[in-house]
Short mmCIF file of C-alpha atoms in Angstrom, two decimals:
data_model
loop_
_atom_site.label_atom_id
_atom_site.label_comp_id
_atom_site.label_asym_id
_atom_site.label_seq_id
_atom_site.Cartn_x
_atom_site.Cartn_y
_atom_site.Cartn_z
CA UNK A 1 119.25 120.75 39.23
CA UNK A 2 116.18 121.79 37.18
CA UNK A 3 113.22 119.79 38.07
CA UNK A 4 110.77 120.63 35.55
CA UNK A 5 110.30 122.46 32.61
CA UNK A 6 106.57 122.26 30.66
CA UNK A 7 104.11 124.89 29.10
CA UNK A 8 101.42 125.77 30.96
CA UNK A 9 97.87 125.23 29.81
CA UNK A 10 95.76 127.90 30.65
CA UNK A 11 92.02 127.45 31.10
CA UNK A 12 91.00 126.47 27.65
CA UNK A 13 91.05 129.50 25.40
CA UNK A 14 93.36 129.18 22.40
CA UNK A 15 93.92 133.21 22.63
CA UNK A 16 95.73 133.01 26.30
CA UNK A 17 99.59 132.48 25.85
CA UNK A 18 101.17 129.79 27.94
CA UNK A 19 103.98 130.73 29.45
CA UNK A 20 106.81 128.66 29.80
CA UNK A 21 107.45 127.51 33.26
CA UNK A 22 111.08 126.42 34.16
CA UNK A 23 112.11 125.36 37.76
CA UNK A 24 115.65 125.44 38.52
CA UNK A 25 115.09 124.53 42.40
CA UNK A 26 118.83 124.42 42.82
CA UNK A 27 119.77 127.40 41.29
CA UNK A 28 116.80 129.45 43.47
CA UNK A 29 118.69 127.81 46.52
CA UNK A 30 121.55 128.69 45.92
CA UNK A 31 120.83 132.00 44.91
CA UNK A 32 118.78 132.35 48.26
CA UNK A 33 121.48 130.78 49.72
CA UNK A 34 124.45 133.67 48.11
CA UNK A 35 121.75 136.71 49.10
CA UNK A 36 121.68 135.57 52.67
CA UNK A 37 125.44 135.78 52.50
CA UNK A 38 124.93 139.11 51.24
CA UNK A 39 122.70 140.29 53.53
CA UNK A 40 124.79 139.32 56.25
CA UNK A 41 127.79 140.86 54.96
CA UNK A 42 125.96 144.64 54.14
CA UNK A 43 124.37 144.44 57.52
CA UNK A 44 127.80 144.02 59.48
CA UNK A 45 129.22 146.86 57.21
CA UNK A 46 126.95 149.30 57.54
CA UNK A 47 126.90 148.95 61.59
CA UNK A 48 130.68 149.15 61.04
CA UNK A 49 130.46 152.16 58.64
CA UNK A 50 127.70 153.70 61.00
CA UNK A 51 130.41 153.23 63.80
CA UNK A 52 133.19 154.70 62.18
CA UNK A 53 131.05 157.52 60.95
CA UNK A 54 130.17 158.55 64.45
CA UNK A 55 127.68 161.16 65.83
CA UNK A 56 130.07 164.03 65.73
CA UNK A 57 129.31 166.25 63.56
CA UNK A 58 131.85 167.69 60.50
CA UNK A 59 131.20 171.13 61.00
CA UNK A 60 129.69 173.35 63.32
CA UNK A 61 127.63 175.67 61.55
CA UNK A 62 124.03 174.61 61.91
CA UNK A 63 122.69 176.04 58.16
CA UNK A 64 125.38 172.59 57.35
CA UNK A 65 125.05 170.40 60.30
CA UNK A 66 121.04 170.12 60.42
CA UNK A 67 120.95 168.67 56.99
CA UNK A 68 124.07 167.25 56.75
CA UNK A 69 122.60 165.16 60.41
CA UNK A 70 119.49 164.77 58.50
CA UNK A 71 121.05 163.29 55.30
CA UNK A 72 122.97 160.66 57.48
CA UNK A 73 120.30 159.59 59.43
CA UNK A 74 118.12 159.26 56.07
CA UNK A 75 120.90 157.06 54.06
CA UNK A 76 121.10 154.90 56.95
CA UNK A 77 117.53 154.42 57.00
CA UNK A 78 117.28 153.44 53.51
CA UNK A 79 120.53 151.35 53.68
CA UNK A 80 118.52 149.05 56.56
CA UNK A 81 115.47 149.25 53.75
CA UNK A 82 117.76 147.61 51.37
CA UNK A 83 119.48 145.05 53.64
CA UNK A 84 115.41 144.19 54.78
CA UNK A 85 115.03 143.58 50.70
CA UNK A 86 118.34 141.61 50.59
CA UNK A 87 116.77 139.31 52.89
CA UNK A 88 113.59 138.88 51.74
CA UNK A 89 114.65 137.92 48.22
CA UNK A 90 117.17 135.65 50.22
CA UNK A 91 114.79 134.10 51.92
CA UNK A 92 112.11 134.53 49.02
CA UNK A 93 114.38 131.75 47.08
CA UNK A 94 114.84 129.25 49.53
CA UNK A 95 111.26 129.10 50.45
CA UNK A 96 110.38 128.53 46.55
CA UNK A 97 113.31 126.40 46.15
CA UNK A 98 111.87 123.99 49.41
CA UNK A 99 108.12 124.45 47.64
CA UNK A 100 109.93 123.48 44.41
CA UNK A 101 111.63 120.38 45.94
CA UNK A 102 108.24 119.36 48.11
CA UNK A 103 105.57 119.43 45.27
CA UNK A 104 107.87 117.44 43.45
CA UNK A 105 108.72 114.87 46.11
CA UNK A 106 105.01 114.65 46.35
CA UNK A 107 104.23 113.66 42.44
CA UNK A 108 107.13 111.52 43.02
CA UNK A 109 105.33 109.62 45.69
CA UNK A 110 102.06 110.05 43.75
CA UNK A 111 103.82 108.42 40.91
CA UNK A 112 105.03 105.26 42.41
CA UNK A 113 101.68 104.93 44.59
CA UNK A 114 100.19 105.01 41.24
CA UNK A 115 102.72 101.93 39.82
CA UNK A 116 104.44 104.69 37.49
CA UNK A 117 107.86 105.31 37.38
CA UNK A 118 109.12 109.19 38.14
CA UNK A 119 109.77 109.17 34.45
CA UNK A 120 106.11 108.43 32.88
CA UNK A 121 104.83 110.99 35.70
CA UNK B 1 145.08 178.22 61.95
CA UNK B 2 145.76 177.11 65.14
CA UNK B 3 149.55 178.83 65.12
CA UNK B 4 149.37 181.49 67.93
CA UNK B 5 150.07 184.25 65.54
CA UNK B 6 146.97 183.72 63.70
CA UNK B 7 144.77 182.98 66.58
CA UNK B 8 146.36 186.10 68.09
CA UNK B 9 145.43 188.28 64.65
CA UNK B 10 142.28 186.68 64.85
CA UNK B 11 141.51 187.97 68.00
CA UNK B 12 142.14 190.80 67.07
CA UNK B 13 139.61 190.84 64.12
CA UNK B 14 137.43 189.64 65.84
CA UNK B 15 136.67 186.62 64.27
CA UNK B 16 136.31 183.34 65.55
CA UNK B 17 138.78 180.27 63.74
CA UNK B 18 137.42 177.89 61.41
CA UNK B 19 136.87 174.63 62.51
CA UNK B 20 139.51 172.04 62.10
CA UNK B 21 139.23 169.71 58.66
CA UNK B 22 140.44 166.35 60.26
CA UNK B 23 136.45 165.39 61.16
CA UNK B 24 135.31 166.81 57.53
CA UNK B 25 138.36 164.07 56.04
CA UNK B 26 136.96 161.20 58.01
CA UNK B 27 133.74 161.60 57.06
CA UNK B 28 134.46 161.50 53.57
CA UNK B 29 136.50 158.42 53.81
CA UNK B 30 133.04 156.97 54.92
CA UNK B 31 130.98 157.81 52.61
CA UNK B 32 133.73 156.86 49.99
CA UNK B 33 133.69 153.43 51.28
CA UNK B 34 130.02 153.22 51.50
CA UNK B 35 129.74 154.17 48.13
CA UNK B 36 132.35 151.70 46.72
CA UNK B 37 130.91 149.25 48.85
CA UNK B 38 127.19 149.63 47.33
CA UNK B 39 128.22 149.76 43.52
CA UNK B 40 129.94 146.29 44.55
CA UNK B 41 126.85 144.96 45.83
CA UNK B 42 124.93 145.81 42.59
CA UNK B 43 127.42 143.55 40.45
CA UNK B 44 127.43 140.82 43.46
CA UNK B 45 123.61 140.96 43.73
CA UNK B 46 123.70 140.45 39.50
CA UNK B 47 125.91 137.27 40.14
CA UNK B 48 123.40 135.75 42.88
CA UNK B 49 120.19 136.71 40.68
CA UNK B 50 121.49 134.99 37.85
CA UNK B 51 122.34 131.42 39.83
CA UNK B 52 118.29 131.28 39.60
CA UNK B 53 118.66 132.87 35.97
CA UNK B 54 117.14 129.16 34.56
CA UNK B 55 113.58 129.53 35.84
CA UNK B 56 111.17 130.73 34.06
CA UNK B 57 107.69 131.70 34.63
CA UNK B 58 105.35 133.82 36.83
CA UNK B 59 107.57 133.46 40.03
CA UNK B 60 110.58 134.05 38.04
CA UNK B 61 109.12 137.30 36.80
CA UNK B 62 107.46 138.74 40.25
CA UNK B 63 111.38 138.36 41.44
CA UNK B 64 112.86 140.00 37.97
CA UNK B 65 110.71 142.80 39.29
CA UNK B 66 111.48 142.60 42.67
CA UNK B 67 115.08 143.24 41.85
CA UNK B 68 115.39 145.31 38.87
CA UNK B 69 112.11 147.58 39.16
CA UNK B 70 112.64 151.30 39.88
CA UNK B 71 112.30 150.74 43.80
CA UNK B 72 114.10 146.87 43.61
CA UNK B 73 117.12 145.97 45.08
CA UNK B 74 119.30 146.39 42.80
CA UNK B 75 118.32 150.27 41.58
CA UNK B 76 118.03 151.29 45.20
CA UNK B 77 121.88 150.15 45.59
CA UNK B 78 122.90 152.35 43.16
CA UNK B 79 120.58 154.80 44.37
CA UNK B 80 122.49 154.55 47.33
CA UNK B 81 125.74 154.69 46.15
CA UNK B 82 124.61 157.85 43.88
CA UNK B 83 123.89 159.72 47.04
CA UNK B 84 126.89 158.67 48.91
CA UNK B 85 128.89 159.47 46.34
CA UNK B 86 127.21 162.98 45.93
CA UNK B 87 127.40 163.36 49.79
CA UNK B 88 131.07 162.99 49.89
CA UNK B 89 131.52 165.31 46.71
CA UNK B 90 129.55 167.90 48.60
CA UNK B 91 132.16 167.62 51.69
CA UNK B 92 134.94 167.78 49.16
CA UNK B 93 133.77 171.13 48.02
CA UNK B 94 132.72 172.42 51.54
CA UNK B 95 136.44 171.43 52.39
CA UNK B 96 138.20 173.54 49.21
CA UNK B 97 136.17 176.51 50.80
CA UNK B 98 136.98 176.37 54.44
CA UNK B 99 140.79 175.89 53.31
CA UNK B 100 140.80 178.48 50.88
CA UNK B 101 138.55 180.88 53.19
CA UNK B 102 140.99 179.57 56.08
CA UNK B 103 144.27 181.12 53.99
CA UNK B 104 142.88 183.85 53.17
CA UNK B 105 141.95 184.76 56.91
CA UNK B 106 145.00 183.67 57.83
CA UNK B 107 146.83 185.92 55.75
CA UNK B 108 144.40 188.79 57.09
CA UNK B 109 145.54 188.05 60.63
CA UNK B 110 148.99 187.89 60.28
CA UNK B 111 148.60 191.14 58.72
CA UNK B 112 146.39 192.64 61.75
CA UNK B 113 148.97 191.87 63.84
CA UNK B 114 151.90 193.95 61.61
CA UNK B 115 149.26 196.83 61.30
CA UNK B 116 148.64 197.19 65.17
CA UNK B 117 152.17 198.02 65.46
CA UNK B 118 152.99 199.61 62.01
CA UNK B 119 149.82 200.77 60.45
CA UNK B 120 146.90 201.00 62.75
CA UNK B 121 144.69 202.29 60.31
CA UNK B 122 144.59 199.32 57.92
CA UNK B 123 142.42 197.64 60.66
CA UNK B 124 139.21 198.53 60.27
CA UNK B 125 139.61 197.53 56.29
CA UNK B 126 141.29 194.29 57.33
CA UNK B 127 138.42 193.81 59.93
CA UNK B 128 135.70 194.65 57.42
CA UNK B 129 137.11 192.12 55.05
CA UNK B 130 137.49 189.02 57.29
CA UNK B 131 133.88 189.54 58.19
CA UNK B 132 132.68 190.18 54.37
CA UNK B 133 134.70 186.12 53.66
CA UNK B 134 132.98 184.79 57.36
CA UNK B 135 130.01 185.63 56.25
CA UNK B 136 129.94 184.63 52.29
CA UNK B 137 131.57 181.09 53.95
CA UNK B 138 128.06 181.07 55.89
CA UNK B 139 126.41 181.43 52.59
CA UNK B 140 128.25 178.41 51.06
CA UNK B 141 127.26 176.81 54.73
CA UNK B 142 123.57 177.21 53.59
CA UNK B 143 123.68 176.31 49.95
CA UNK B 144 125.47 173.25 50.42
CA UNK B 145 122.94 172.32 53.22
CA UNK B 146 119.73 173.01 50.38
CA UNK B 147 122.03 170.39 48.48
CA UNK B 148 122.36 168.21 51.45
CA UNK B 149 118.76 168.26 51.77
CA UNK B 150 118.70 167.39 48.18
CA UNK B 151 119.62 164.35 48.28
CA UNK B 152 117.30 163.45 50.87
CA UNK B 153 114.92 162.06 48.80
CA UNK B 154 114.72 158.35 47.72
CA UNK B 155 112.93 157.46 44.28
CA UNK B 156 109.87 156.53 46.05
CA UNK B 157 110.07 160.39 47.52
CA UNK B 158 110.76 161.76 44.31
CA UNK B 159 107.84 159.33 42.57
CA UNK B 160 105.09 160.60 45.01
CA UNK B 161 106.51 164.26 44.66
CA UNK B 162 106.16 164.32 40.92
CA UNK B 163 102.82 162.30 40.91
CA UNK B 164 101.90 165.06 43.65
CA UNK B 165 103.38 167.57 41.03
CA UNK B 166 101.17 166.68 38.26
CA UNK B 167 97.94 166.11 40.53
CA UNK B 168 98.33 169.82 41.33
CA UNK B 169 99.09 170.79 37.49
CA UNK B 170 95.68 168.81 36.64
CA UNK B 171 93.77 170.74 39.17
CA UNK B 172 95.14 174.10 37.78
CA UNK B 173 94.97 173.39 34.37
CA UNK B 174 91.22 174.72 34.09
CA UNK B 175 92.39 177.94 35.58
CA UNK B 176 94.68 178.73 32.49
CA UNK B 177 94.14 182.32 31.10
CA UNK B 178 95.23 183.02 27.64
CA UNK B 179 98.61 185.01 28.87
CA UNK B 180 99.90 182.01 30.03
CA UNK B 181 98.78 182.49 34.11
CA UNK B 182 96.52 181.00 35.89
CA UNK B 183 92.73 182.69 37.50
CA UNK B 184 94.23 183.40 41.05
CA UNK B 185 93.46 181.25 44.23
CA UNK B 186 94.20 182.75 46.97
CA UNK B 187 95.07 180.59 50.63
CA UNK B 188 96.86 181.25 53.44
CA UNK B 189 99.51 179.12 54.84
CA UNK B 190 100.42 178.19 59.03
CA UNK B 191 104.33 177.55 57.20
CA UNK B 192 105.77 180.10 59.43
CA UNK B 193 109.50 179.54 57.25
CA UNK B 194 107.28 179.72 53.79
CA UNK B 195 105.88 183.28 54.88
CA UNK B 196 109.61 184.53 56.40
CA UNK B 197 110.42 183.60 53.12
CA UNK B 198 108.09 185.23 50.81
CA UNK B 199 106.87 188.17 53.10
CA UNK B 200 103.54 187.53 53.49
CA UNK B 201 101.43 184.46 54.15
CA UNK B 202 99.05 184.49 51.44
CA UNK B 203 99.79 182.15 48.75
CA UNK B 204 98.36 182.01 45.50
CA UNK B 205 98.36 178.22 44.81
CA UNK B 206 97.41 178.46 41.31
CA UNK B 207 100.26 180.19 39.82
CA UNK B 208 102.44 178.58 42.56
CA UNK B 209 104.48 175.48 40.93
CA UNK B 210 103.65 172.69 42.87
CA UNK B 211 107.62 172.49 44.50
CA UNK B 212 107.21 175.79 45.16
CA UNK B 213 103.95 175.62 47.92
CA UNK B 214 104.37 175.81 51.03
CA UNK B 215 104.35 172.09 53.07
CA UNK B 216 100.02 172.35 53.83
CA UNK B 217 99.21 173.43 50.81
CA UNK B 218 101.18 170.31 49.51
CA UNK B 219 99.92 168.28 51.60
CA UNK B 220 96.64 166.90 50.11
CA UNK B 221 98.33 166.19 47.04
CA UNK B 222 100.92 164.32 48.45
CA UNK B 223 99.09 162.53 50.81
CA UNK B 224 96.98 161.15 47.81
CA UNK B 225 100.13 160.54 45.92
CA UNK B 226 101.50 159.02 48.74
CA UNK B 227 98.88 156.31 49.06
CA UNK B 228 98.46 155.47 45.33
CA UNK B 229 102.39 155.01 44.85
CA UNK B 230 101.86 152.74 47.73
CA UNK B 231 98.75 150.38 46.14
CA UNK B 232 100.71 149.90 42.76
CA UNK B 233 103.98 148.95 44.44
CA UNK B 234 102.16 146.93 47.17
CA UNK B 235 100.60 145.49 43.91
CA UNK B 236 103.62 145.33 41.92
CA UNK B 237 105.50 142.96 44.46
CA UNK B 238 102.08 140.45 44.58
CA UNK B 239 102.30 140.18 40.71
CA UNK B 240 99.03 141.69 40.03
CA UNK B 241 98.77 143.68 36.09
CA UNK B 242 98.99 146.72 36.90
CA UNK B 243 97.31 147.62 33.42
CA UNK B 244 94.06 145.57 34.39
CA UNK B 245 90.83 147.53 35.12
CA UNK B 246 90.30 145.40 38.39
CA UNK B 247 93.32 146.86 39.56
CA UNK B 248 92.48 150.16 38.53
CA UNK B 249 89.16 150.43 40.40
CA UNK B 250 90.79 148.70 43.31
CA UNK B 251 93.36 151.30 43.95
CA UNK B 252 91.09 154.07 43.07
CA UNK B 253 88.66 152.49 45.67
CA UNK B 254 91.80 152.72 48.76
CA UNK B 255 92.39 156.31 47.23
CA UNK B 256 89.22 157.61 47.69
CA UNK B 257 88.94 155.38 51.22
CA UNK B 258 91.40 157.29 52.26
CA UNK B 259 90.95 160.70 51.00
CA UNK B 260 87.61 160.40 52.85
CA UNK B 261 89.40 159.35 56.20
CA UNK B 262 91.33 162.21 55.79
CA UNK B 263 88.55 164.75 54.46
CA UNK B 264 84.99 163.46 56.45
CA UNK B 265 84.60 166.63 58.32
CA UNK B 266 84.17 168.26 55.12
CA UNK B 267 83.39 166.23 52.35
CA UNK B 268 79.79 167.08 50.84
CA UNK B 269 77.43 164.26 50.88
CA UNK B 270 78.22 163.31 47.02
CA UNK B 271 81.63 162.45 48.07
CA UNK B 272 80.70 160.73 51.47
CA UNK B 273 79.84 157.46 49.63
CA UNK B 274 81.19 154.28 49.57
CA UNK B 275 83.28 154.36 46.26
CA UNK B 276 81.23 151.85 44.53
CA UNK B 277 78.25 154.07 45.15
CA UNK B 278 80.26 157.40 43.83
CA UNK B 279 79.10 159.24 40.23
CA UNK B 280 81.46 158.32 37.47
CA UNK B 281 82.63 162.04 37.79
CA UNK B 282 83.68 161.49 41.28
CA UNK B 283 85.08 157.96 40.37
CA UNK B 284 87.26 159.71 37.60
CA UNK B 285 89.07 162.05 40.22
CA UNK B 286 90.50 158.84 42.18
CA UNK B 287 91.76 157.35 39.17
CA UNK B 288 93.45 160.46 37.66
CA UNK B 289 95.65 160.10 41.47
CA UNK B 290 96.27 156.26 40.26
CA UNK B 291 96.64 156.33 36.77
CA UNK B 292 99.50 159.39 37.43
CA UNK B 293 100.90 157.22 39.74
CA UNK B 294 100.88 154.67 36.91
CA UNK B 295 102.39 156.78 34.14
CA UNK B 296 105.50 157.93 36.49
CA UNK B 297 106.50 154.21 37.16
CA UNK B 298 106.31 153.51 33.71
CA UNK B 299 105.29 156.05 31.39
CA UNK B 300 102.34 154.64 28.50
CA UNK B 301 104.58 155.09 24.77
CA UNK B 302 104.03 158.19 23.58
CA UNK B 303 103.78 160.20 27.04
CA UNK B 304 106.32 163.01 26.56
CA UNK B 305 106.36 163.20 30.10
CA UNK B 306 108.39 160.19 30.70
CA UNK B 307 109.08 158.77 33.45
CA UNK B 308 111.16 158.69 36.80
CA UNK B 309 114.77 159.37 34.98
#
């Protein structure tokens, strides 16, 4: 569902571009809506990776084991930093998307109050 | 290696076994998957992005950045499954060695065995040997743990280590002699491991490559580096232009905050201002730390430097 597109008009200076502005508020939701799913999913697979990967250690020389410990512990840090950016685009989207959906509900109302169809809006 | 004639021979080389490969195997399975499972969730993540692909506009862009940018979602999953993948390569070649290292001892103690009873005087040659391959299978230990260590770093480590990198270059820079060195500064360093290393703990840190100092004599660089990387990514994600001078002065206003935090006891009284109250000289050294921090995430055309590869 896109809800609007228009050009913005920027102050008044003829020298400022206007961007275009398109809003797609279903297609942010559901793309919040497919990251959250995604988030999910990587979170339950790394604690199952983490799991399977276990605490023992491959081999016992220390000159290996140290880093090799240290290296683990570091991915799986950075693999919660991504799943923590997985959700906030997730939820990122569906927070626009609802802003999206309210202002418009809003003009809508604004509209009608006003005796004007959605349309002439 | 665990059939008694071999432990036996062992024994009687004196070495110890090598460890069994079955743990090694499993953890490479892991990090296999992991990998796999990360380059998936780069192509799955493109899908989802581009349900939203139709909007357009500022909040369209601040998320374009959010997931493509060096440190966005989608890099740092195949960041991630670079480093898995490496990881598991690493194990692969740690495993060729301990099986070929693991043959040839085991070949060396089934012979000690045949020379106690035929040829007793092959053993101090056969002993001499297994020792020679235990220890240059501790070497390989070591290097593959340096590559380990390696991969460590994230982009956002290796961002603040090469704006760190250059900070220190800048600083040297006015040292340069005409051969090519630099006027010596001499320091000395508390890195117990850098001066075991090197012999002595006197470091010259002007003809020292910035990788090569020891951690405290890093440290202020990095620590500056550290904090501007910080401002233009916290800046980044709220959408502010990152080429404005607002932003510049900004950033170089948190730099020197917190270069002063870090430095009061010492800093002389020129530097112990508020920044807007700092010479221009003194403003320029805060914005060298953010406008390298600048050119690494994206390098101005024409910089042969370039940027993060």
């Amino acid at each position: 569902m896109i809800i609007a597109v228009w050009r913005c008009r920027m102050a008044s200076s003829a020298e400022v571009p206007s961007p275009q502005v398109a809003i797609d508020a279903g297609g942010r939701s559901s793309s919040g809506r497919r990251f959250l799913i995604l988030t999910e999913e990587y979170g339950q697979f790394i604690a199952e990776s983490r799991e399977r990967w276990g605490n023992e250690l491959p081999l016992p020389y220390e000159e290996f084991a140290e880093p090799y410990n240290e290296l683990r512990n570091e991915l799986l840090d950075d693999c919660r930093g991504l799943g923590t950016t997985l959700l906030g685009i997730g939820d990122g989207q569906i927070v626009m998307s609802g802003r999206n959906m309210d202002v418009e509900q809003v003009n809508t109302m604004n509209a009608l109050r006003l005796g004007r169809g959605p349309a002439e809006a | 290696m665990s059939e008694p004639v071999v432990v036996a021979g062992l024994g009687i080389l004196g070495v110890p076994p090598l460890p069994d490969v079955g743990v090694l195997d499993r953890h490479i399975a892991v990090l296999d998957t992991v990998a796999a499972h990360h380059r998936r969730l780069v192509s799955e993540g493109v899908s989802a992005y581009q349900l939203a692909a139709r909007n357009q506009g500022p909040a369209a862009d601040s998320l374009h950045a959010f997931m493509t940018s060096r440190d966005g979602a989608l890099p740092q999953a195949e960041d991630l499954a670079g480093r898995f993948t490496a990881a598991a390569g690493g194990l692969r070649v740690t495993r060729s060695v301990i099986v070929w290292v693991g043959g040839v001892l085991a070949g060396a103690a089934v012979a000690a065995g045949v020379a106690v009873v035929v040829a007793p005087q092959f053993l101090p040659r056969l002993t001499a040997m297994a020792r020679r391959l235990v220890l240059h299978l501790r070497g390989v230990m070591s290097r593959m743990g340096r590559m380990l260590k390696l991969l460590l770093r994230s982009p956002r480590t290796r961002r603040i280590d090469k704006v760190a990198g250059r900070l220190h270059d800048e600083w040297r820079a006015s040292r340069l002699l005409s051969d090519g060195t630099y006027e010596p500064r001499l320091k000395t360093t508390t890195d117990k491991a850098w001066a075991r290393r090197h012999g002595t703990d006197q470091v010259d840190i002007a003809n020292t490559r910035y990788d090569d100092l020891p951690p405290d004599w890093q440290k202020e660089n990095r620590d500056s580096a550290t904090v501007a990387v910080n401002a233009v990514d916290r800046a980044r994600r709220n959408g502010v232009d990152l080429r404005s001078p607002d932003f510049m002065e900004d950033a170089s206003e948190h730099v020197h905050d917190m270069w002063l935090q870090r430095n009061n006891d010492w800093a002389p009284p020129e530097q112990r201002l508020k920044y807007g109250d700092l010479s221009e000289v003194e403003k320029e050294k805060d914005r060298v730390v953010v406008r390298e921090a600048l050119d690494v995430l994206a390098p101005k055309p024409g910089s042969n430097r370039g940027g993060l590869g």
